[in-house]
C-alpha positions as a Python dict, from the first residue, in 0.01 Angstrom:
ca = {
    (1, 'M'): (0, 0, 0),
    (2, 'P'): (236, 233, 170),
    (3, 'E'): (143, 604, 240),
    (4, 'Y'): (354, 828, 15),
    (5, 'R'): (427, 1193, 115),
    (6, 'I'): (387, 1438, -190),
    (7, 'L'): (670, 1678, -203),
    (8, 'E'): (592, 1889, -518),
    (9, 'S'): (413, 1894, -859),
    (10, 'I'): (673, 1825, -1134),
    (11, 'G'): (438, 1803, -1447),
    (12, 'R'): (107, 1818, -1574),
    (13, 'G'): (-53, 1663, -1895),
    (14, 'M'): (-371, 1670, -2058),
    (15, 'T'): (-515, 1386, -1825),
    (16, 'S'): (-282, 1350, -1543),
    (17, 'Q'): (-59, 1520, -1279),
    (18, 'V'): (289, 1394, -1180),
    (19, 'Y'): (440, 1456, -842),
    (20, 'R'): (765, 1394, -671),
    (21, 'A'): (700, 1199, -349),
    (22, 'Q'): (871, 1012, -90),
    (23, 'D'): (792, 649, 41),
    (24, 'P'): (815, 570, 412),
    (25, 'S'): (1175, 461, 377),
    (26, 'G'): (1272, 801, 236),
    (27, 'R'): (1316, 680, -118),
    (28, 'L'): (1214, 929, -380),
    (29, 'V'): (933, 814, -631),
    (30, 'A'): (725, 969, -909),
    (31, 'I'): (353, 959, -887),
    (32, 'K'): (144, 994, -1202),
    (33, 'E'): (-215, 1060, -1095),
    (34, 'L'): (-528, 1072, -1318),
    (35, 'L'): (-686, 1413, -1290),
    (36, 'P'): (-1009, 1421, -1086),
    (37, 'E'): (-1203, 1542, -1389),
    (38, 'H'): (-1125, 1229, -1579),
    (39, 'R'): (-1175, 976, -1317),
    (40, 'K'): (-1543, 908, -1420),
    (41, 'D'): (-1451, 887, -1796),
    (42, 'P'): (-1444, 520, -1885),
    (43, 'K'): (-1206, 574, -2175),
    (44, 'R'): (-954, 763, -1948),
    (45, 'V'): (-960, 510, -1681),
    (46, 'Q'): (-936, 230, -1936),
    (47, 'G'): (-632, 417, -2070),
    (48, 'L'): (-474, 419, -1741),
    (49, 'D'): (-529, 42, -1681),
    (50, 'R'): (-394, -23, -2023),
    (51, 'E'): (-87, 175, -1947),
    (52, 'V'): (-28, -13, -1614),
    (53, 'A'): (-76, -354, -1786),
    (54, 'L'): (166, -262, -2064),
    (55, 'M'): (429, -145, -1814),
    (56, 'R'): (392, -450, -1608),
    (57, 'D'): (466, -663, -1939),
    (58, 'I'): (764, -465, -2069),
    (59, 'R'): (979, -444, -1771),
    (60, 'H'): (1332, -392, -1886),
    (61, 'P'): (1658, -212, -1769),
    (62, 'N'): (1600, 75, -2029),
    (63, 'T'): (1236, 148, -1956),
    (64, 'V'): (1104, 340, -1652),
    (65, 'T'): (1012, 97, -1367),
    (66, 'L'): (629, 82, -1251),
    (67, 'I'): (672, 17, -865),
    (68, 'E'): (308, -21, -788),
    (69, 'F'): (-40, 75, -893),
    (70, 'D'): (-296, 226, -660),
    (71, 'R'): (-624, 170, -853),
    (72, 'P'): (-861, 327, -596),
    (73, 'R'): (-668, 647, -617),
    (74, 'F'): (-586, 620, -990),
    (75, 'R'): (-208, 639, -907),
    (76, 'M'): (83, 490, -1071),
    (77, 'V'): (383, 477, -854),
    (78, 'L'): (709, 500, -1087),
    (79, 'E'): (1088, 511, -1018),
    (80, 'Y'): (1205, 879, -985),
    (81, 'L'): (1433, 995, -1260),
    (82, 'P'): (1466, 1370, -1232),
    (83, 'V'): (1676, 1436, -1545),
    (84, 'S'): (1521, 1417, -1899),
    (85, 'L'): (1717, 1385, -2221),
    (86, 'R'): (1582, 1729, -2305),
    (87, 'T'): (1743, 1875, -1989),
    (88, 'V'): (2070, 1722, -2081),
    (89, 'M'): (2062, 1853, -2427),
    (90, 'Q'): (1994, 2208, -2301),
    (91, 'K'): (2230, 2217, -2013),
    (92, 'E'): (2533, 1995, -2068),
    (93, 'P'): (2806, 2036, -2317),
    (94, 'F'): (2819, 1812, -2622),
    (95, 'H'): (2975, 1471, -2546),
    (96, 'Y'): (2971, 1241, -2837),
    (97, 'E'): (3058, 917, -2669),
    (98, 'K'): (2783, 967, -2387),
    (99, 'R'): (2524, 1047, -2655),
    (100, 'L'): (2593, 750, -2838),
    (101, 'G'): (2563, 543, -2522),
    (102, 'W'): (2221, 691, -2441),
    (103, 'S'): (2109, 631, -2801),
    (104, 'L'): (2211, 272, -2770),
    (105, 'D'): (2036, 244, -2432),
    (106, 'V'): (1698, 371, -2597),
    (107, 'T'): (1730, 151, -2888),
    (108, 'E'): (1765, -158, -2652),
    (109, 'A'): (1416, -45, -2519),
    (110, 'L'): (1280, -12, -2866),
    (111, 'I'): (1391, -358, -2952),
    (112, 'H'): (1211, -480, -2635),
    (113, 'L'): (897, -310, -2720),
    (114, 'H'): (896, -390, -3093),
    (115, 'D'): (967, -765, -3027),
    (116, 'R'): (622, -754, -2849),
    (117, 'K'): (463, -561, -3147),
    (118, 'L'): (421, -249, -2930),
    (119, 'V'): (438, 88, -3069),
    (120, 'H'): (525, 361, -2840),
    (121, 'K'): (390, 657, -3052),
    (122, 'D'): (556, 941, -2850),
    (123, 'I'): (931, 899, -2884),
    (124, 'K'): (1076, 1233, -2778),
    (125, 'P'): (1364, 1383, -2560),
    (126, 'E'): (1107, 1457, -2274),
    (127, 'N'): (1003, 1104, -2236),
    (128, 'I'): (1368, 965, -2211),
    (129, 'F'): (1538, 988, -1872),
    (130, 'I'): (1897, 959, -1752),
    (131, 'G'): (1925, 750, -1441),
    (132, 'E'): (2189, 659, -1196),
    (133, 'G'): (2517, 547, -1370),
    (134, 'G'): (2427, 752, -1684),
    (135, 'K'): (2184, 486, -1827),
    (136, 'A'): (1905, 618, -2050),
    (137, 'K'): (1549, 492, -1993),
    (138, 'L'): (1235, 534, -2206),
    (139, 'G'): (919, 623, -2012),
    (140, 'D'): (556, 758, -2067),
    (141, 'F'): (371, 472, -2235),
    (142, 'G'): (29, 645, -2219),
    (143, 'F'): (-5, 642, -2600),
    (144, 'A'): (147, 290, -2663),
    (145, 'E'): (-60, 18, -2847),
    (146, 'R'): (-18, -307, -3015),
    (147, 'E'): (58, -305, -3380),
    (148, 'P'): (-271, -394, -3549),
    (149, 'G'): (-297, -710, -3744),
    (150, 'P'): (-503, -734, -4071),
    (151, 'L'): (-845, -730, -3895),
    (152, 'G'): (-736, -432, -3676),
    (153, 'R'): (-614, -248, -3975),
    (154, 'L'): (-941, -291, -4153),
    (155, 'M'): (-1138, -181, -3841),
    (156, 'K'): (-938, 136, -3828),
    (157, 'R'): (-1058, 237, -4171),
    (158, 'F'): (-1401, 282, -4041),
    (159, 'R'): (-1319, 464, -3729),
    (160, 'K'): (-1240, 822, -3691),
    (161, 'P'): (-874, 813, -3604),
    (162, 'R'): (-690, 1045, -3362),
    (163, 'V'): (-342, 1174, -3413),
    (164, 'Q'): (-140, 1100, -3093),
    (165, 'G'): (215, 1192, -3036),
    (166, 'T'): (416, 1520, -3041),
    (167, 'L'): (398, 1721, -3365),
    (168, 'A'): (784, 1778, -3403),
    (169, 'Y'): (846, 1395, -3396),
    (170, 'L'): (539, 1253, -3567),
    (171, 'S'): (595, 986, -3830),
    (172, 'P'): (442, 1039, -4177),
    (173, 'E'): (184, 764, -4084),
    (174, 'Q'): (87, 951, -3769),
    (175, 'A'): (45, 1283, -3948),
    (176, 'T'): (-165, 1110, -4223),
    (177, 'Q'): (-380, 906, -3968),
    (178, 'H'): (-270, 558, -4113),
    (179, 'P'): (-240, 243, -3908),
    (180, 'L'): (85, 230, -3737),
    (181, 'T'): (366, -21, -3732),
    (182, 'T'): (687, -22, -3515),
    (183, 'K'): (848, 160, -3799),
    (184, 'A'): (664, 476, -3679),
    (185, 'D'): (868, 474, -3372),
    (186, 'I'): (1186, 440, -3587),
    (187, 'F'): (1095, 760, -3761),
    (188, 'S'): (1044, 952, -3434),
    (189, 'W'): (1355, 802, -3289),
    (190, 'G'): (1543, 922, -3602),
    (191, 'G'): (1406, 1279, -3515),
    (192, 'V'): (1543, 1258, -3166),
    (193, 'L'): (1880, 1123, -3295),
    (194, 'Y'): (1901, 1412, -3540),
    (195, 'E'): (1841, 1655, -3262),
    (196, 'L'): (2066, 1493, -3024),
    (197, 'F'): (2373, 1500, -3260),
    (198, 'A'): (2290, 1802, -3482),
    (199, 'G'): (2146, 2034, -3221),
    (200, 'R'): (1824, 2106, -3399),
    (201, 'L'): (1508, 1938, -3518),
    (202, 'P'): (1512, 1798, -3861),
    (203, 'F'): (1195, 1966, -3968),
    (204, 'N'): (1144, 2339, -3937),
    (205, 'A'): (800, 2489, -4015),
    (206, 'L'): (938, 2830, -4123),
    (207, 'P'): (1035, 2744, -4496),
    (208, 'M'): (674, 2618, -4534),
    (209, 'G'): (490, 2910, -4381),
    (210, 'G'): (521, 2833, -4017),
    (211, 'G'): (285, 2676, -3775),
    (212, 'A'): (175, 2315, -3724),
    (213, 'M'): (78, 2269, -4101),
    (214, 'G'): (412, 2382, -4206),
    (215, 'I'): (580, 2114, -3993),
    (216, 'V'): (347, 1838, -4100),
    (217, 'E'): (416, 1948, -4465),
    (218, 'Q'): (795, 1908, -4421),
    (219, 'I'): (745, 1567, -4237),
    (220, 'L'): (571, 1456, -4543),
    (221, 'T'): (763, 1618, -4816),
    (222, 'A'): (1108, 1771, -4720),
    (223, 'D'): (1440, 1601, -4681),
    (224, 'P'): (1611, 1710, -4369),
    (225, 'R'): (1943, 1891, -4401),
    (226, 'P'): (2234, 1652, -4375),
    (227, 'P'): (2324, 1655, -4000),
    (228, 'R'): (2706, 1655, -4053),
    (229, 'E'): (2653, 2006, -4200),
    (230, 'L'): (2550, 2103, -3854),
    (231, 'N'): (2789, 1894, -3651),
    (232, 'G'): (3096, 1771, -3837),
    (233, 'I'): (3205, 1562, -3529),
    (234, 'M'): (2957, 1286, -3615),
    (235, 'D'): (3060, 996, -3810),
    (236, 'R'): (2926, 975, -4166),
    (237, 'E'): (2780, 618, -4084),
    (238, 'L'): (2577, 790, -3806),
    (239, 'E'): (2448, 1046, -4041),
    (240, 'D'): (2350, 765, -4292),
    (241, 'L'): (2173, 585, -4006),
    (242, 'I'): (1976, 891, -3886),
    (243, 'L'): (1873, 993, -4238),
    (244, 'S'): (1762, 631, -4313),
    (245, 'C'): (1545, 639, -4002),
    (246, 'L'): (1377, 940, -4127),
    (247, 'S'): (1294, 799, -4469),
    (248, 'K'): (938, 895, -4575),
    (249, 'S'): (881, 528, -4673),
    (250, 'R'): (849, 311, -4360),
    (251, 'G'): (962, 7, -4578),
    (252, 'K'): (1298, 190, -4614),
    (253, 'R'): (1356, 252, -4251),
    (254, 'P'): (1587, 14, -4057),
    (255, 'S'): (1462, -201, -3771),
    (256, 'A'): (1572, -121, -3412),
    (257, 'P'): (1799, -422, -3402),
    (258, 'Y'): (1984, -277, -3707),
    (259, 'V'): (2016, 43, -3537),
    (260, 'K'): (2176, -118, -3236),
    (261, 'V'): (2427, -287, -3454),
    (262, 'V'): (2522, 49, -3613),
    (263, 'L'): (2546, 231, -3285),
    (264, 'K'): (2751, -51, -3119),
    (265, 'R'): (2992, -28, -3413),
    (266, 'L'): (3039, 360, -3367),
    (267, 'L'): (3100, 325, -3006),
    (268, 'G'): (3350, 61, -3068),
    (269, 'K'): (3545, 297, -3285),
    (270, 'I'): (3592, 546, -3011),
    (271, 'R'): (3647, 328, -2709),
}
């Protein structure tokens, strides 16, 4: 394995540190490294191994690429994508066509995952990156897991479940610790789409008393404000799509292929 020159730390999570680095040819890469205090924890190491195996299995133009895995150093070497969707949303002016294009890119990644019965479990703007040529890519598969079959769902009833994901984008199933299907990702993706086009999150804790429990209460019981009331530029069909993704009943949420069809139709209207 080539030696990489660490340039700077660019992020830190509960279990890992991410660095911007350079390979011997001068190419920039991202290195995600398990923190030293977790390297003797079998569950954390197994989680890292699982993430690497999953990323090798799901290579796709709209997912972040794993370049190599340095197992002795607990390091994943990834393509370097410096701009997240969160950064773009905060700093760039609203561009309807661009945002539809990014939405279609991420939906393509979700189709690829869901075809393999994989649930990402942490769809949010910070885990979506804009690469060269303006293509959006989905990353951070640390929480991803296979959709459980009948036996898996039964076993989960007897285990103490853990809530994994980001509070503001949790699906009702995640918030209530029920077994997940790919429709959990559709709900989270609906939350990102709402924010991307309406400029704010669909669920706000303040009306429910604030704090985490207020957000969970809204996710479980409240209907989001129609996003066209916040941004009249968007097409009514896009509003209907976003609200259907945010349905409390997962059976009423669309599939990722259906989301793709609608987004392609909306792009076709303006191109």
